Amino acid sequence: MPYVTVQMLEGRTDDQKKALIAKVTDAVVETTGAKKEKVVVFVEDIDKRYYGVGGKRLID
């Protein structure tokens, strides 16, 4: 059973996340041969307050 975790900054709509899950699932099925009903996709929103690049938070 393939598990895929997608981490991204918050701000995407539910429709965007729904489309992402569908396309990631299709990609896993196509590349691994796994059955669609066995593919699990987690979408984790990262709060911009807790994400930094180059020593600074993205919201600063």
mmCIF file of N, CA and C in Angstrom, residues 12-59:
data_model
loop_
_atom_site.group_PDB
_atom_site.id
_atom_site.type_symbol
_atom_site.label_atom_id
_atom_site.label_comp_id
_atom_site.label_asym_id
_atom_site.label_seq_id
_atom_site.Cartn_x
_atom_site.Cartn_y
_atom_site.Cartn_z
ATOM 1 N N ARG A 12 -3.883 26.770 -0.117
ATOM 2 C CA ARG A 12 -4.571 26.157 -1.258
ATOM 3 C C ARG A 12 -6.022 25.883 -0.890
ATOM 4 N N THR A 13 -6.881 25.917 -1.887
ATOM 5 C CA THR A 13 -8.310 25.662 -1.658
ATOM 6 C C THR A 13 -8.560 24.160 -1.551
ATOM 7 N N ASP A 14 -9.738 23.819 -1.050
ATOM 8 C CA ASP A 14 -10.119 22.403 -0.985
ATOM 9 C C ASP A 14 -10.171 21.791 -2.384
ATOM 10 N N ASP A 15 -10.631 22.552 -3.376
ATOM 11 C CA ASP A 15 -10.679 22.039 -4.746
ATOM 12 C C ASP A 15 -9.277 21.753 -5.275
ATOM 13 N N GLN A 16 -8.313 22.606 -4.961
ATOM 14 C CA GLN A 16 -6.939 22.375 -5.391
ATOM 15 C C GLN A 16 -6.368 21.121 -4.734
ATOM 16 N N LYS A 17 -6.651 20.948 -3.449
ATOM 17 C CA LYS A 17 -6.159 19.763 -2.740
ATOM 18 C C LYS A 17 -6.812 18.490 -3.281
ATOM 19 N N LYS A 18 -8.083 18.577 -3.603
ATOM 20 C CA LYS A 18 -8.798 17.430 -4.171
ATOM 21 C C LYS A 18 -8.167 17.023 -5.502
ATOM 22 N N ALA A 19 -7.880 18.012 -6.346
ATOM 23 C CA ALA A 19 -7.253 17.731 -7.643
ATOM 24 C C ALA A 19 -5.850 17.176 -7.460
ATOM 25 N N LEU A 20 -5.106 17.704 -6.508
ATOM 26 C CA LEU A 20 -3.756 17.218 -6.226
ATOM 27 C C LEU A 20 -3.781 15.756 -5.810
ATOM 28 N N ILE A 21 -4.688 15.421 -4.902
ATOM 29 C CA ILE A 21 -4.805 14.036 -4.437
ATOM 30 C C ILE A 21 -5.126 13.105 -5.600
ATOM 31 N N ALA A 22 -6.031 13.515 -6.463
ATOM 32 C CA ALA A 22 -6.402 12.679 -7.614
ATOM 33 C C ALA A 22 -5.218 12.466 -8.551
ATOM 34 N N LYS A 23 -4.480 13.527 -8.847
ATOM 35 C CA LYS A 23 -3.368 13.420 -9.791
ATOM 36 C C LYS A 23 -2.184 12.654 -9.200
ATOM 37 N N VAL A 24 -1.910 12.862 -7.917
ATOM 38 C CA VAL A 24 -0.835 12.102 -7.270
ATOM 39 C C VAL A 24 -1.196 10.618 -7.262
ATOM 40 N N THR A 25 -2.435 10.325 -6.945
ATOM 41 C CA THR A 25 -2.888 8.931 -6.946
ATOM 42 C C THR A 25 -2.703 8.306 -8.326
ATOM 43 N N ASP A 26 -3.130 9.014 -9.361
ATOM 44 C CA ASP A 26 -2.981 8.498 -10.720
ATOM 45 C C ASP A 26 -1.511 8.272 -11.072
ATOM 46 N N ALA A 27 -0.633 9.181 -10.651
ATOM 47 C CA ALA A 27 0.793 9.037 -10.940
ATOM 48 C C ALA A 27 1.372 7.809 -10.247
ATOM 49 N N VAL A 28 0.970 7.567 -9.017
ATOM 50 C CA VAL A 28 1.459 6.400 -8.285
ATOM 51 C C VAL A 28 0.971 5.115 -8.946
ATOM 52 N N VAL A 29 -0.289 5.102 -9.328
ATOM 53 C CA VAL A 29 -0.846 3.922 -10.005
ATOM 54 C C VAL A 29 -0.092 3.665 -11.307
ATOM 55 N N GLU A 30 0.122 4.718 -12.089
ATOM 56 C CA GLU A 30 0.780 4.582 -13.386
ATOM 57 C C GLU A 30 2.229 4.114 -13.254
ATOM 58 N N THR A 31 2.944 4.624 -12.269
ATOM 59 C CA THR A 31 4.375 4.319 -12.173
ATOM 60 C C THR A 31 4.694 3.063 -11.370
ATOM 61 N N THR A 32 3.812 2.681 -10.452
ATOM 62 C CA THR A 32 4.120 1.528 -9.605
ATOM 63 C C THR A 32 3.241 0.315 -9.873
ATOM 64 N N GLY A 33 2.103 0.541 -10.535
ATOM 65 C CA GLY A 33 1.175 -0.554 -10.772
ATOM 66 C C GLY A 33 0.286 -0.866 -9.576
ATOM 67 N N ALA A 34 0.372 -0.034 -8.542
ATOM 68 C CA ALA A 34 -0.481 -0.238 -7.365
ATOM 69 C C ALA A 34 -1.939 -0.043 -7.740
ATOM 70 N N LYS A 35 -2.815 -0.683 -7.010
ATOM 71 C CA LYS A 35 -4.242 -0.498 -7.227
ATOM 72 C C LYS A 35 -4.657 0.855 -6.651
ATOM 73 N N LYS A 36 -5.499 1.548 -7.401
ATOM 74 C CA LYS A 36 -5.921 2.895 -7.014
ATOM 75 C C LYS A 36 -6.479 2.949 -5.592
ATOM 76 N N GLU A 37 -7.257 1.952 -5.236
ATOM 77 C CA GLU A 37 -7.900 1.950 -3.921
ATOM 78 C C GLU A 37 -6.919 1.702 -2.780
ATOM 79 N N LYS A 38 -5.683 1.361 -3.112
ATOM 80 C CA LYS A 38 -4.657 1.113 -2.094
ATOM 81 C C LYS A 38 -3.728 2.309 -1.877
ATOM 82 N N VAL A 39 -3.833 3.326 -2.736
ATOM 83 C CA VAL A 39 -2.939 4.486 -2.642
ATOM 84 C C VAL A 39 -3.495 5.472 -1.611
ATOM 85 N N VAL A 40 -2.635 5.859 -0.662
ATOM 86 C CA VAL A 40 -3.022 6.800 0.391
ATOM 87 C C VAL A 40 -2.208 8.080 0.207
ATOM 88 N N VAL A 41 -2.888 9.218 0.155
ATOM 89 C CA VAL A 41 -2.212 10.507 -0.006
ATOM 90 C C VAL A 41 -2.565 11.397 1.182
ATOM 91 N N PHE A 42 -1.539 11.900 1.850
ATOM 92 C CA PHE A 42 -1.714 12.845 2.944
ATOM 93 C C PHE A 42 -1.311 14.226 2.446
ATOM 94 N N VAL A 43 -2.124 15.226 2.716
ATOM 95 C CA VAL A 43 -1.764 16.604 2.403
ATOM 96 C C VAL A 43 -1.593 17.337 3.730
ATOM 97 N N GLU A 44 -0.384 17.832 3.948
ATOM 98 C CA GLU A 44 -0.075 18.539 5.184
ATOM 99 C C GLU A 44 0.165 20.010 4.865
ATOM 100 N N ASP A 45 -0.677 20.877 5.414
ATOM 101 C CA ASP A 45 -0.486 22.312 5.275
ATOM 102 C C ASP A 45 0.520 22.782 6.319
ATOM 103 N N ILE A 46 1.471 23.565 5.872
ATOM 104 C CA ILE A 46 2.459 24.122 6.782
ATOM 105 C C ILE A 46 2.128 25.592 7.009
ATOM 106 N N ASP A 47 1.974 25.943 8.250
ATOM 107 C CA ASP A 47 1.699 27.329 8.633
ATOM 108 C C ASP A 47 2.932 28.174 8.314
ATOM 109 N N LYS A 48 2.737 29.273 7.602
ATOM 110 C CA LYS A 48 3.855 30.122 7.193
ATOM 111 C C LYS A 48 4.627 30.686 8.381
ATOM 112 N N ARG A 49 4.002 30.733 9.546
ATOM 113 C CA ARG A 49 4.695 31.215 10.741
ATOM 114 C C ARG A 49 5.767 30.244 11.197
ATOM 115 N N TYR A 50 5.654 28.992 10.758
ATOM 116 C CA TYR A 50 6.572 27.953 11.203
ATOM 117 C C TYR A 50 7.477 27.457 10.081
ATOM 118 N N TYR A 51 7.685 28.280 9.076
ATOM 119 C CA TYR A 51 8.491 27.890 7.933
ATOM 120 C C TYR A 51 9.491 29.001 7.648
ATOM 121 N N GLY A 52 10.738 28.657 7.544
ATOM 122 C CA GLY A 52 11.757 29.668 7.301
ATOM 123 C C GLY A 52 12.700 29.273 6.200
ATOM 124 N N VAL A 53 13.231 30.281 5.524
ATOM 125 C CA VAL A 53 14.236 30.096 4.481
ATOM 126 C C VAL A 53 15.318 31.148 4.711
ATOM 127 N N GLY A 54 16.546 30.732 4.690
ATOM 128 C CA GLY A 54 17.648 31.681 4.853
ATOM 129 C C GLY A 54 17.667 32.365 6.202
ATOM 130 N N GLY A 55 17.157 31.676 7.209
ATOM 131 C CA GLY A 55 17.172 32.230 8.564
ATOM 132 C C GLY A 55 16.014 33.129 8.909
ATOM 133 N N LYS A 56 15.051 33.276 8.000
ATOM 134 C CA LYS A 56 13.898 34.133 8.247
ATOM 135 C C LYS A 56 12.609 33.393 7.953
ATOM 136 N N ARG A 57 11.588 33.693 8.749
ATOM 137 C CA ARG A 57 10.273 33.123 8.472
ATOM 138 C C ARG A 57 9.706 33.748 7.200
ATOM 139 N N LEU A 58 8.898 33.011 6.507
ATOM 140 C CA LEU A 58 8.336 33.524 5.249
ATOM 141 C C LEU A 58 7.401 34.704 5.477
ATOM 142 N N ILE A 59 6.810 34.802 6.662
ATOM 143 C CA ILE A 59 5.868 35.895 6.894
ATOM 144 C C ILE A 59 6.557 37.170 7.359
#
